[in-house]
CSV table of C-alpha atoms in Angstrom, one decimal:
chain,number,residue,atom,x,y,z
A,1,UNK,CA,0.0,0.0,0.0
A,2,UNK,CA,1.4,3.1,-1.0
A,3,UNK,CA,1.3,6.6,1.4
A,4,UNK,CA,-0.9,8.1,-1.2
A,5,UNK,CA,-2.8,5.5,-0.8
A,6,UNK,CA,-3.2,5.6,3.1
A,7,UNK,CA,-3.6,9.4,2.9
A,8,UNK,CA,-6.7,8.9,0.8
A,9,UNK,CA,-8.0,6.5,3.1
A,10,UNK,CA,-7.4,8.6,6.0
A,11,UNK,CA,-9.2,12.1,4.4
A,12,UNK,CA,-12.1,9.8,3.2
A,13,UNK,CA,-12.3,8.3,6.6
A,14,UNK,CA,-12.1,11.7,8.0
A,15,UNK,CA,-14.8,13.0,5.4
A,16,UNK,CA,-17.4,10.3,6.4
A,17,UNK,CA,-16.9,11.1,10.0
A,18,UNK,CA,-17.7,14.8,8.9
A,19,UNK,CA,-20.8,13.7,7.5
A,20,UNK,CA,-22.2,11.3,10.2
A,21,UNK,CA,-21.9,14.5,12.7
A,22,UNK,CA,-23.6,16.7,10.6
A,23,UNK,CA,-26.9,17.4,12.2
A,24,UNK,CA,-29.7,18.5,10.0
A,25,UNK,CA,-32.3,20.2,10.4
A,26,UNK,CA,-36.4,19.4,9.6
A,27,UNK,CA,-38.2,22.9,8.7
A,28,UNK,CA,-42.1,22.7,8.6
A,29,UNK,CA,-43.0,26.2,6.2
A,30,UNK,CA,-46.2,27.4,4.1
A,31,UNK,CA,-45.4,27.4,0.4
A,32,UNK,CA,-45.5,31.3,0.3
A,33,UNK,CA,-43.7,33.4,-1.9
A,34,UNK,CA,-41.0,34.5,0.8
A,35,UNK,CA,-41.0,30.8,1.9
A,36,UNK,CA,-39.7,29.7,-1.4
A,37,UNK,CA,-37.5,32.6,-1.7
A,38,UNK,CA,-35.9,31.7,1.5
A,39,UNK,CA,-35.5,28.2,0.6
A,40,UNK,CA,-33.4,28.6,-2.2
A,41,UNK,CA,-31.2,31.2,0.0
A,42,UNK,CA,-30.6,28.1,2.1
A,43,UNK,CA,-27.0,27.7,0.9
A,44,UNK,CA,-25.8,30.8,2.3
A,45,UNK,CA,-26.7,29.5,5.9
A,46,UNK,CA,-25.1,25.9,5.6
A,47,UNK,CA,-21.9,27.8,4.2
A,48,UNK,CA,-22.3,30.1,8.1
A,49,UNK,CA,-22.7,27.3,9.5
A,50,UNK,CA,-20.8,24.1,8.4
A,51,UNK,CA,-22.0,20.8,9.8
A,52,UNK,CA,-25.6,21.8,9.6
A,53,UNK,CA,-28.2,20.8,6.9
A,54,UNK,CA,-31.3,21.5,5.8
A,55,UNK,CA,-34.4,19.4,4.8
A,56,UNK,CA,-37.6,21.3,4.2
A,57,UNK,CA,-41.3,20.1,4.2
A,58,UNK,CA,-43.2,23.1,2.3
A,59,UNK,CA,-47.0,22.3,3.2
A,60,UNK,CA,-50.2,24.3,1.9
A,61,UNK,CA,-51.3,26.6,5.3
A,62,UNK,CA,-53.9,24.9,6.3
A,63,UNK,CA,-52.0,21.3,6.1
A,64,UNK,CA,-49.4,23.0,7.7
A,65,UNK,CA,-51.4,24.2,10.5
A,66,UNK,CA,-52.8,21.0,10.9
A,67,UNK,CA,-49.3,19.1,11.2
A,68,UNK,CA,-47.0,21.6,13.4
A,69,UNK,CA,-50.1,21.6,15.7
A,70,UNK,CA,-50.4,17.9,16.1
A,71,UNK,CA,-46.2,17.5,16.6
A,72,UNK,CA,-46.1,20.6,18.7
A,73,UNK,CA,-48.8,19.0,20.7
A,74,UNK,CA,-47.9,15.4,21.3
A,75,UNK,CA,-44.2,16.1,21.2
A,76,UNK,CA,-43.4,14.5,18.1
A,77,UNK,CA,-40.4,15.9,17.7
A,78,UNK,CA,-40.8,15.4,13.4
A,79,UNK,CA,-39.6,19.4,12.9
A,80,UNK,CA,-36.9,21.2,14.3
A,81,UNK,CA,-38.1,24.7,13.4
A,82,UNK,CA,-41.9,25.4,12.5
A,83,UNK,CA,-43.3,28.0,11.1
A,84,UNK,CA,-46.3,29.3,12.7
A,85,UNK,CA,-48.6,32.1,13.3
A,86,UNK,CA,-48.9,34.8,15.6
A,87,UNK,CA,-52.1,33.5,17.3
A,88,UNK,CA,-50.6,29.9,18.0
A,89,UNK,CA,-47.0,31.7,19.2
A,90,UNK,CA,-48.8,33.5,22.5
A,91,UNK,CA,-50.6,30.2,23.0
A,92,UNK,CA,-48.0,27.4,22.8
A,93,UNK,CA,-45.2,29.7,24.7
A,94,UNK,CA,-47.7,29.4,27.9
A,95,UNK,CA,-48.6,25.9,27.3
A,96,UNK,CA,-44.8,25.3,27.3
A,97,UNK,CA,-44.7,23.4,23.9
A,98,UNK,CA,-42.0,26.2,22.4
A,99,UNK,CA,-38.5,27.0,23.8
A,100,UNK,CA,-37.9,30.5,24.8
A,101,UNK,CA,-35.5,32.1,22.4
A,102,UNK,CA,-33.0,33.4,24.9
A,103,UNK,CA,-29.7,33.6,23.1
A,104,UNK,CA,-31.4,36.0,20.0
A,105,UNK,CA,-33.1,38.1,22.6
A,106,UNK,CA,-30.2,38.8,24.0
A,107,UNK,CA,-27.7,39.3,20.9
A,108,UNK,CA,-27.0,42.5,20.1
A,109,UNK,CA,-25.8,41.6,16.3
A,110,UNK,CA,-29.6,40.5,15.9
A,111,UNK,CA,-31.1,43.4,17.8
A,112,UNK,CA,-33.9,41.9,18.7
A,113,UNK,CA,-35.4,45.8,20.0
A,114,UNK,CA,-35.4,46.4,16.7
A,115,UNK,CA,-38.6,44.3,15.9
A,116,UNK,CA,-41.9,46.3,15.5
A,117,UNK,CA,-43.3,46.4,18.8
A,118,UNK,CA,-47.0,45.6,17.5
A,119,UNK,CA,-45.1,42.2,16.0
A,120,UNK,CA,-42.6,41.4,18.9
A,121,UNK,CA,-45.0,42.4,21.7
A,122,UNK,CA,-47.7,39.8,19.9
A,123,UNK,CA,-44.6,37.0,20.5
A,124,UNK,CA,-43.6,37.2,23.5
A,125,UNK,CA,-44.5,36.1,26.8
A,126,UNK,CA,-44.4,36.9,30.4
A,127,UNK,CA,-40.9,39.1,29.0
A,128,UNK,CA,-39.6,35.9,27.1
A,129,UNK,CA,-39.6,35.8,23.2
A,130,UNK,CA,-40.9,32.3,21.8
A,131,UNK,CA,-41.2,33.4,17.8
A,132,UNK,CA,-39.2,35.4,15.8
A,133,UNK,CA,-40.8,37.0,13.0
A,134,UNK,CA,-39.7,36.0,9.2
A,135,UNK,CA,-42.9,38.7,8.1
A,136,UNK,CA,-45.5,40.0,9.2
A,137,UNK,CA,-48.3,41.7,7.7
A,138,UNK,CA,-51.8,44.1,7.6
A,139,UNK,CA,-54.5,43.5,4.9
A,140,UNK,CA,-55.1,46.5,2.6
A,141,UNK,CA,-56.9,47.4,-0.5
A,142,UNK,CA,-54.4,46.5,-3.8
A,143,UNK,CA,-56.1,47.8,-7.2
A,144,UNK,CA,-55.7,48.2,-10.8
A,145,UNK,CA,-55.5,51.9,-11.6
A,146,UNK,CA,-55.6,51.8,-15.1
A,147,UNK,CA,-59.3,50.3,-14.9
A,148,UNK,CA,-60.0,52.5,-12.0
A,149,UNK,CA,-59.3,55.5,-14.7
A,150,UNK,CA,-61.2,54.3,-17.5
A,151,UNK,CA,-64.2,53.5,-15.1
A,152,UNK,CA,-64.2,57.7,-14.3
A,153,UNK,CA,-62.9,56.2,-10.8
A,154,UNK,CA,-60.3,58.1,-7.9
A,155,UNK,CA,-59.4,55.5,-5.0
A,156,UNK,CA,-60.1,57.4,-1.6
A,157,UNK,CA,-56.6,56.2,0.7
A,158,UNK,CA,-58.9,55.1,3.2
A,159,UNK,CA,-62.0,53.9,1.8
A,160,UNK,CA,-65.7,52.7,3.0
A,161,UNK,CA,-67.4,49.5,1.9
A,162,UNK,CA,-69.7,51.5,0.3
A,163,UNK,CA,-67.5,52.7,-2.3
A,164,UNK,CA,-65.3,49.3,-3.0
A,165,UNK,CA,-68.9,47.7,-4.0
A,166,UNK,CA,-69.6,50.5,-6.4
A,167,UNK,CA,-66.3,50.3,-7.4
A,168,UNK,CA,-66.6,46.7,-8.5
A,169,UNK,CA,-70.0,47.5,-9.9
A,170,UNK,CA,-68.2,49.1,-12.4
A,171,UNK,CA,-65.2,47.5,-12.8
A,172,UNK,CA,-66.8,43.7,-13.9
A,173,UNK,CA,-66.8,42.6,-17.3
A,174,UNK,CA,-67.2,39.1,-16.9
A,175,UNK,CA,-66.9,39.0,-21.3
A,176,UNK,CA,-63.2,39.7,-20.4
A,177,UNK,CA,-62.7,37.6,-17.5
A,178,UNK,CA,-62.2,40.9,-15.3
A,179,UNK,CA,-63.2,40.7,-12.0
A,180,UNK,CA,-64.2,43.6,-9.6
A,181,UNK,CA,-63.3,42.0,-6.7
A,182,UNK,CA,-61.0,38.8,-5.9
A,183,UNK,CA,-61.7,38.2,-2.2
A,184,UNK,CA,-60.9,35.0,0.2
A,185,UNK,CA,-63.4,31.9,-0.1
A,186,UNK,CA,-61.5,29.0,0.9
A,187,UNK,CA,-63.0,27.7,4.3
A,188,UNK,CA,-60.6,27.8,7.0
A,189,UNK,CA,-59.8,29.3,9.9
A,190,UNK,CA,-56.6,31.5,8.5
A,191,UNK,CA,-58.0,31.5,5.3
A,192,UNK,CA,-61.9,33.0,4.6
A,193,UNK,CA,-62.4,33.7,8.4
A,194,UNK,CA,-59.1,35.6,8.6
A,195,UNK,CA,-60.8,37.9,5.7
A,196,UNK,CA,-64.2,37.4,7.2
A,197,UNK,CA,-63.5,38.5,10.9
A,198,UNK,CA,-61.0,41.2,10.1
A,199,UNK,CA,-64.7,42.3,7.8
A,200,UNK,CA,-67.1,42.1,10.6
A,201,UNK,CA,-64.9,44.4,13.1
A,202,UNK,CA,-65.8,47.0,10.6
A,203,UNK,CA,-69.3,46.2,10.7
A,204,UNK,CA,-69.1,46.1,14.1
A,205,UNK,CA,-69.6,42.5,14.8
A,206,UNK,CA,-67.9,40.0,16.9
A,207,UNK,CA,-67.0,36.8,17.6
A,208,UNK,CA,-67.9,36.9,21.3
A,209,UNK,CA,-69.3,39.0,23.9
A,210,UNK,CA,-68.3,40.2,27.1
A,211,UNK,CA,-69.6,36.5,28.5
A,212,UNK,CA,-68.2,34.7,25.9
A,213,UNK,CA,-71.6,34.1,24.2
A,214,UNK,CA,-71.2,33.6,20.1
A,215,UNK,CA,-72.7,36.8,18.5
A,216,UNK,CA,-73.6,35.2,15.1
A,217,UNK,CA,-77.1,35.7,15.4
A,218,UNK,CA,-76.5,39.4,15.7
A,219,UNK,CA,-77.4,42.0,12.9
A,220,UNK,CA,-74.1,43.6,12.2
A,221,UNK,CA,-73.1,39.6,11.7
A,222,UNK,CA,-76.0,39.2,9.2
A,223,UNK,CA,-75.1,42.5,7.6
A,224,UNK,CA,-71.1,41.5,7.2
A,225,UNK,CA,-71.8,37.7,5.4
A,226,UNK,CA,-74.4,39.2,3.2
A,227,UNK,CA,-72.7,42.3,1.7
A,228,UNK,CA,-69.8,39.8,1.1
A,229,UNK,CA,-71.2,37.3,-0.6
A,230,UNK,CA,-73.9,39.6,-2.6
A,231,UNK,CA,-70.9,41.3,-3.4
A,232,UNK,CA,-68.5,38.2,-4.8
A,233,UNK,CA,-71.6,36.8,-6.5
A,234,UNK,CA,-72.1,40.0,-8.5
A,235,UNK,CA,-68.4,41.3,-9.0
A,236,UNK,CA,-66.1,38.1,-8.0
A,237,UNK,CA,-64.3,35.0,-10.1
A,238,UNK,CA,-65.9,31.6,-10.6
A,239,UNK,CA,-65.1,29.7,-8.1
A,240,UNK,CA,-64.5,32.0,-5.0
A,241,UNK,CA,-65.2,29.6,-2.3
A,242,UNK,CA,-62.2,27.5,-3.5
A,243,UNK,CA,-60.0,30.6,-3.2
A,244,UNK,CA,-57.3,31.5,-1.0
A,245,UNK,CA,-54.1,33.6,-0.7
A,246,UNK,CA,-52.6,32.1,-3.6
A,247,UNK,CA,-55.2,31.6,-5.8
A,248,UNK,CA,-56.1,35.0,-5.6
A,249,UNK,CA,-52.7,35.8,-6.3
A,250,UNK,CA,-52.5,34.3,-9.5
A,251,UNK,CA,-56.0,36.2,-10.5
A,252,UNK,CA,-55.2,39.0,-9.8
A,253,UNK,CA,-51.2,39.1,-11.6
A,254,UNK,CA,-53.0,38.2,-14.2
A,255,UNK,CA,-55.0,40.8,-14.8
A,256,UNK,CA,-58.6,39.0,-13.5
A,257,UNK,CA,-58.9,41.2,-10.7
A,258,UNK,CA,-59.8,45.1,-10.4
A,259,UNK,CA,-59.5,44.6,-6.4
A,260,UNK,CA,-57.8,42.4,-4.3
A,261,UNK,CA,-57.9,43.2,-0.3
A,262,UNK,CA,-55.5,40.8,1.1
A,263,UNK,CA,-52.3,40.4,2.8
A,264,UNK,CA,-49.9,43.7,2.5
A,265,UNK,CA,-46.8,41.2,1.9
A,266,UNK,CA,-48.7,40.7,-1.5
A,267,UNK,CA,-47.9,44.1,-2.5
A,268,UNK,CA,-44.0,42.9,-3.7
A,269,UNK,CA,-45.5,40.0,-5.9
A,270,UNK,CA,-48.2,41.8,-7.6
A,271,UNK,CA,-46.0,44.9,-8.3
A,272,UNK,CA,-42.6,42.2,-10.1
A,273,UNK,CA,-43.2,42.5,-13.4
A,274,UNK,CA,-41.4,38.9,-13.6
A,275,UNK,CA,-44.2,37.8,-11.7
A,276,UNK,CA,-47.2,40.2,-12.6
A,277,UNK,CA,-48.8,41.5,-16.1
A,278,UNK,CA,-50.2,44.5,-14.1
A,279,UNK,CA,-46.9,45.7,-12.0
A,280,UNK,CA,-46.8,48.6,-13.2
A,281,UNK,CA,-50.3,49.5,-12.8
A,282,UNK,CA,-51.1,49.1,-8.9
A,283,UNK,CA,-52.5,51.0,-6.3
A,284,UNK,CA,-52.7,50.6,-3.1
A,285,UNK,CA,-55.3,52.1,0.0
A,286,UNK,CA,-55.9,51.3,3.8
A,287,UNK,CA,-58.4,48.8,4.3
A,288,UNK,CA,-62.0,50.0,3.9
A,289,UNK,CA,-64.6,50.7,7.3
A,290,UNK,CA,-68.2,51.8,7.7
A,291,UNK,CA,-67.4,55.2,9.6
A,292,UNK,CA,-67.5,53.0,13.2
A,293,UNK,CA,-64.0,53.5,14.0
A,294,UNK,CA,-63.1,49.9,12.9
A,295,UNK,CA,-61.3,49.4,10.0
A,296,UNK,CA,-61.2,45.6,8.1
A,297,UNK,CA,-57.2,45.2,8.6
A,298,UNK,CA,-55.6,42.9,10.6
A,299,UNK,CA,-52.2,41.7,12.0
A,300,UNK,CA,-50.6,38.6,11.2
A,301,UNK,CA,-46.7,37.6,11.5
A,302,UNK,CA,-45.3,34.2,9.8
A,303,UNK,CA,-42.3,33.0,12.6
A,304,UNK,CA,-40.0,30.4,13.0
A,305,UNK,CA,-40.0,28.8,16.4
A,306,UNK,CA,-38.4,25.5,18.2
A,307,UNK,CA,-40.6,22.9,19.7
A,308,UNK,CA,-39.8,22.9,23.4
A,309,UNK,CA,-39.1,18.6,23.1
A,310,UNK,CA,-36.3,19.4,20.6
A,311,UNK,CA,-32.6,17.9,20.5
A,312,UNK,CA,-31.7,20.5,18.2
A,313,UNK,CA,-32.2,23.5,20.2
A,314,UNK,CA,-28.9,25.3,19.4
A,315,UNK,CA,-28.8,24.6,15.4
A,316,UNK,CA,-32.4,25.7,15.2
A,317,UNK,CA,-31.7,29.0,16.8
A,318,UNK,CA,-29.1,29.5,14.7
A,319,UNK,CA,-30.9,29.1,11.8
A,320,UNK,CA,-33.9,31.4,13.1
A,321,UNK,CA,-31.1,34.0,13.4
A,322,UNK,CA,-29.8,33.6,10.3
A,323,UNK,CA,-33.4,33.9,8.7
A,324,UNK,CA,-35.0,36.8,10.8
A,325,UNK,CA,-32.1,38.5,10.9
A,326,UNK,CA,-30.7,42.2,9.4
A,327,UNK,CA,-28.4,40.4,6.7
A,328,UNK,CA,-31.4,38.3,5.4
A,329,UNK,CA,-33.0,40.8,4.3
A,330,UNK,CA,-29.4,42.6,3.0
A,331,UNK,CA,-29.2,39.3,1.2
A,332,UNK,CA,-32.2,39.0,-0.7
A,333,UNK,CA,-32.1,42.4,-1.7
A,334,UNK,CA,-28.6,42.3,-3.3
A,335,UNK,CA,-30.6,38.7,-5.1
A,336,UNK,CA,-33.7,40.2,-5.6
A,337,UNK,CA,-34.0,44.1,-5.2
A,338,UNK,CA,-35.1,45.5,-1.6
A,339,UNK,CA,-38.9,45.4,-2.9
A,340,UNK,CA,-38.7,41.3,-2.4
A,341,UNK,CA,-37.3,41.8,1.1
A,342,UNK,CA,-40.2,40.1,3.7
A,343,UNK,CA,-42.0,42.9,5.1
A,344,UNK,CA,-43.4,44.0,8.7
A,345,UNK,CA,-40.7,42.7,11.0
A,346,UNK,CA,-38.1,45.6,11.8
A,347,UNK,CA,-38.3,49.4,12.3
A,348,UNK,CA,-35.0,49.9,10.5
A,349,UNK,CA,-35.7,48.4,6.9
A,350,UNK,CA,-39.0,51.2,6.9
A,351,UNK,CA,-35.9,54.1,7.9
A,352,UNK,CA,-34.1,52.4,5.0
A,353,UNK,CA,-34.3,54.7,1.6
A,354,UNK,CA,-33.4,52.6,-0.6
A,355,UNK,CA,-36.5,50.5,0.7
A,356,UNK,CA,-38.6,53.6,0.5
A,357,UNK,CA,-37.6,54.2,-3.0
A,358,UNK,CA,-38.0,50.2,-3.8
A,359,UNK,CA,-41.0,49.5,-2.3
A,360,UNK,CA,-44.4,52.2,-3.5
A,361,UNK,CA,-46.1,50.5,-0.8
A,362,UNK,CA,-43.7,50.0,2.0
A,363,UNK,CA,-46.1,53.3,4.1
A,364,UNK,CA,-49.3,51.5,3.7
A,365,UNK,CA,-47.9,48.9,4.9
A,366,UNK,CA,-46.6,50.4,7.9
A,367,UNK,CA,-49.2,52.3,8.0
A,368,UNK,CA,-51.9,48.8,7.9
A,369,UNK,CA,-50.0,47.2,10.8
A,370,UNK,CA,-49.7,50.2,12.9
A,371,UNK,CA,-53.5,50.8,12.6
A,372,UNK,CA,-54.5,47.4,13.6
A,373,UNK,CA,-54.8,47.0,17.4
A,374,UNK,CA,-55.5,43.6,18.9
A,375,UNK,CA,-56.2,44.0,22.0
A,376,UNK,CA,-59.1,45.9,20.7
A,377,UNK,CA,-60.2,44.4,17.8
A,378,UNK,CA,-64.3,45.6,17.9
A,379,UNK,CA,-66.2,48.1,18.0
A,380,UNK,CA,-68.2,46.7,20.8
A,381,UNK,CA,-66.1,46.0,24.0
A,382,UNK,CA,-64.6,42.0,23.9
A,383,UNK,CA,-63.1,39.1,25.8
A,384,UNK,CA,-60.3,38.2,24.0
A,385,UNK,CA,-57.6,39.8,22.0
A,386,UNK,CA,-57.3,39.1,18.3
A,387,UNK,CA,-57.9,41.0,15.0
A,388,UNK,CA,-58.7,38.3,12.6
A,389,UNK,CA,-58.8,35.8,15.0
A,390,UNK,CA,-59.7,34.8,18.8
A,391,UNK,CA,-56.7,34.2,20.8
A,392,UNK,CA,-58.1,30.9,22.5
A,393,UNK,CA,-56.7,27.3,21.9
A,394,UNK,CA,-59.9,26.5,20.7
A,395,UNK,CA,-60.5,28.8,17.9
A,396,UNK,CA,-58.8,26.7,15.5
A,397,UNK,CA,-61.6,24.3,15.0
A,398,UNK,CA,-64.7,26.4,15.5
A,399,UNK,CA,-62.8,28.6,13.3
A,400,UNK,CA,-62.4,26.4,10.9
A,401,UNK,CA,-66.1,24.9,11.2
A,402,UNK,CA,-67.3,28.4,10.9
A,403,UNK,CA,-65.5,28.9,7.6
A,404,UNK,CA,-66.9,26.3,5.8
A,405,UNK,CA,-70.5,27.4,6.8
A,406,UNK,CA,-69.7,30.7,5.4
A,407,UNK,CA,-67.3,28.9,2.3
A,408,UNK,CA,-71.0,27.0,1.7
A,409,UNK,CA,-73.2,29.9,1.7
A,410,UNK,CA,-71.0,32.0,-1.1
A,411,UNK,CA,-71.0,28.6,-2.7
A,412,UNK,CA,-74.6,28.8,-2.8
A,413,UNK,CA,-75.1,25.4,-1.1
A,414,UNK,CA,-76.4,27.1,1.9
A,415,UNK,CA,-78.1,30.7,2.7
A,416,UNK,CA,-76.5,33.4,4.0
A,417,UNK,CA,-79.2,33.2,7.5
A,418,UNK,CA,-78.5,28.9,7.6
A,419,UNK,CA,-75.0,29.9,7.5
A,420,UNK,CA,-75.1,31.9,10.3
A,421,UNK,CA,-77.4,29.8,12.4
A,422,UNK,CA,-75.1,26.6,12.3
A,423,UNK,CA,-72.1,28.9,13.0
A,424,UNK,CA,-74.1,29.8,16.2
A,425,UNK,CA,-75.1,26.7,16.9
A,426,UNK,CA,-71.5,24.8,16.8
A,427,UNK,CA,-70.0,27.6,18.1
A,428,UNK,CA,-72.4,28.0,21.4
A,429,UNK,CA,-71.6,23.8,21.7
A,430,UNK,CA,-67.8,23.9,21.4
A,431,UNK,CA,-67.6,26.8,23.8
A,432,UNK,CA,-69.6,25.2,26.3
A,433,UNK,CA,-67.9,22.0,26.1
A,434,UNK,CA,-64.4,23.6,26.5
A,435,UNK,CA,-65.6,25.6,29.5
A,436,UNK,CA,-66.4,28.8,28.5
A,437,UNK,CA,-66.8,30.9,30.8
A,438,UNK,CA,-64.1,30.5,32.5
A,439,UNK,CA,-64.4,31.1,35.9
């Protein structure tokens, strides 16, 4: 055997040693724009960080809701780093099923104080940080101004309900496939009741009362489900109770959609002309209200958090670093121009003028989040905190349930009052079964 034989040996040896000690990480994530973009970035962290790799499971949101919430639950331990929500963060961190992010509190490279406080303050708990944010968002009003022009039409910034229906009224022309208004239908509980709750604060409906009684058979609950769905039925797509984020995405880059009021991290997809056949023709306004001091915005952060039952704690929180962090965002602006940077997480990218110059919509976004207030989300005083959603463990599935009553009735397979009644109904049984009210 020669030495440059044994050397060869030795280094290969060596080289499969490196491998077996590599530890690699499982990453649960929705299948979002900014979730894609961050996968392909992955290579820039396993250069950081050698002896870590990644392996990610991209799910459709509601899948992935349903499978970080069943792990995170029975201690699974499938996913090192999960992406979830700012209603489940709060929740989980007091339940103990998340570990505390200590060490990125507490770095000053990833300045943690420089988080939005309406974002941070939503993830953290009893002064402990259990999420950090990747993006967070407000819903607002996107539009197509060059049909808005040739329909004789100004867009208010803030707007009233009033005006978006008589906007779409004249903005259909279902011979061209354009729609006046593309607006959630999918059932579920971060999909058409995200839209559908966020609505009825504006209308000044809510989920609950002060005694936690379910307020669907209230008027202002009747008045919020029937103006929607009168409205998509007149001035949507085909097939709007199949519609969520993404499929309303695609509509309206396509030029099918005079409106769109959805998530403000849209705003960088629908304004890429690589992406969009209308970039260079969007608007943007606040979310519209009825004049009761309630707007139909809400606030909503994607974040990547460690189950607490994790072996991985220290790999995972570098990752989370490396991902939520002030050189991300550098990063994919030097890849993709800073209008692709993910939104709604730090004070200083909104400060940042090249950002400002980037980004047409970056202060309506700001703006959106600012102007959303959780722990006030009605016009009528309220239990719970929540804009879109009700900050309970067990809004999940009556939210869910709920959205498929209302998915039904824009699906015409229910009425609008039916609707409503079985929402009540299965609401009013869930609640009382999980103890409500608490004493």
């Amino acid at each position: 055997m020669t030495l440059k034989t044994v050397l060869l040996g030795a280094c290969s040896v060596l080289a499969m040693a490196g491998m077996a000690s590599a530890e690699t990480l499982t990453i649960a994530t929705v299948n979002n724009g900014d979730m894609i973009r961050m996968q392909k970035l992955t290579d820039d962290f396993t250069k950081k960080n050698p002896g870590i790799d990644v392996k990610w499971v991209t799910l459709e949101e509601n899948v992935l809701r349903q499978k970080v919430t069943t792990d995170v639950a029975t201690k699974g331990g499938q996913y090192d780093v999960m992406t979830i929500g700012i209603y489940e963060a709060p929740i989980w961190g007091k339940q103990g099923w998340l570990a505390p992010l200590d060490k990125l509190s507490a770095d000053k490279d990833y300045d943690a104080e420089d988080l939005l406080p309406p974002v941070r303050s939503g993830l953290t708990v009893d002064g402990k940080l259990y999420a950090a944010p990747f993006y967070a968002e407000s819903s607002m009003v996107m539009y197509r101004k060059d049909l808005f022009e040739k329909a004789g039409l100004k867009m208010p910034d803030a707007p009233t309900w009033d005006f978006i229906k008589e906007a779409a009224d004249k903005i259909t022309d279902k011979s061209k496939e354009v729609y006046g208004i593309c607006l959630r239908g999918k059932a579920g509980w971060g999909e058409n009741i995200a839209f559908l709750s966020a609505m009825s604060n504006s209308f000044g409906a809510s989920w609950f009362d002060e005694q936690w009684k379910p307020q669907f058979d209230q008027p202002e609950w009747k008045k919020t489900l029937q103006f929607y769905v009168d409205l998509m039925k007149k001035d949507g797509p085909p097939g709007a109770s199949s519609n969520g984020f993404n499929e309303n995405l695609a509509l309206f880059q396509t030029g099918k959609c005079g409106m769109w009021i959805d998530a403000t991290v849209a705003a960088s997809f629908v304004t890429n002309p690589k992406e969009s056949k209308v970039a260079d023709q969007v608007g943007f306004a606040l979310a519209p209200d009825n004049g009761l001091g309630k707007r139909g915005n809400w606030l909503w952060s994607w974040n990547l958090a460690i189950p607490a039952g994790s072996k991985k704690v220290e790999a995972a929180e570098k990752f989370i670093a490396w991902a939520t962090s002030k050189d991300y965002l550098k990063l994919v602006a030097e890849k993709d121009g800073w209008a692709n940077v993910p939104p709604g997480t730090r004070t200083s990218l909104y400060a940042n003028a090249d950002y400002q110059k980037a980004a047409p919509f970056a202060k309506m976004t700001l703006d959106s989040i600012n102007s959303a207030d959780p722990k006030h989300p009605s016009v009528k005083p309220v239990p719970y905190e929540g804009v879109q959603y009700v900050a309970i463990p067990e809004f999940q599935g009556i939210g869910t349930a709920v959205g498929q009553q209302f998915s039904a009735a824009l699906a015409g397979q229910t009425t609008v009052d039916q609707a409503l009644k079985t929402a009540q109904t299965l609401t009013e049984r869930e609640m009382k079964k999980a103890g409500y009210p608490k004493k």
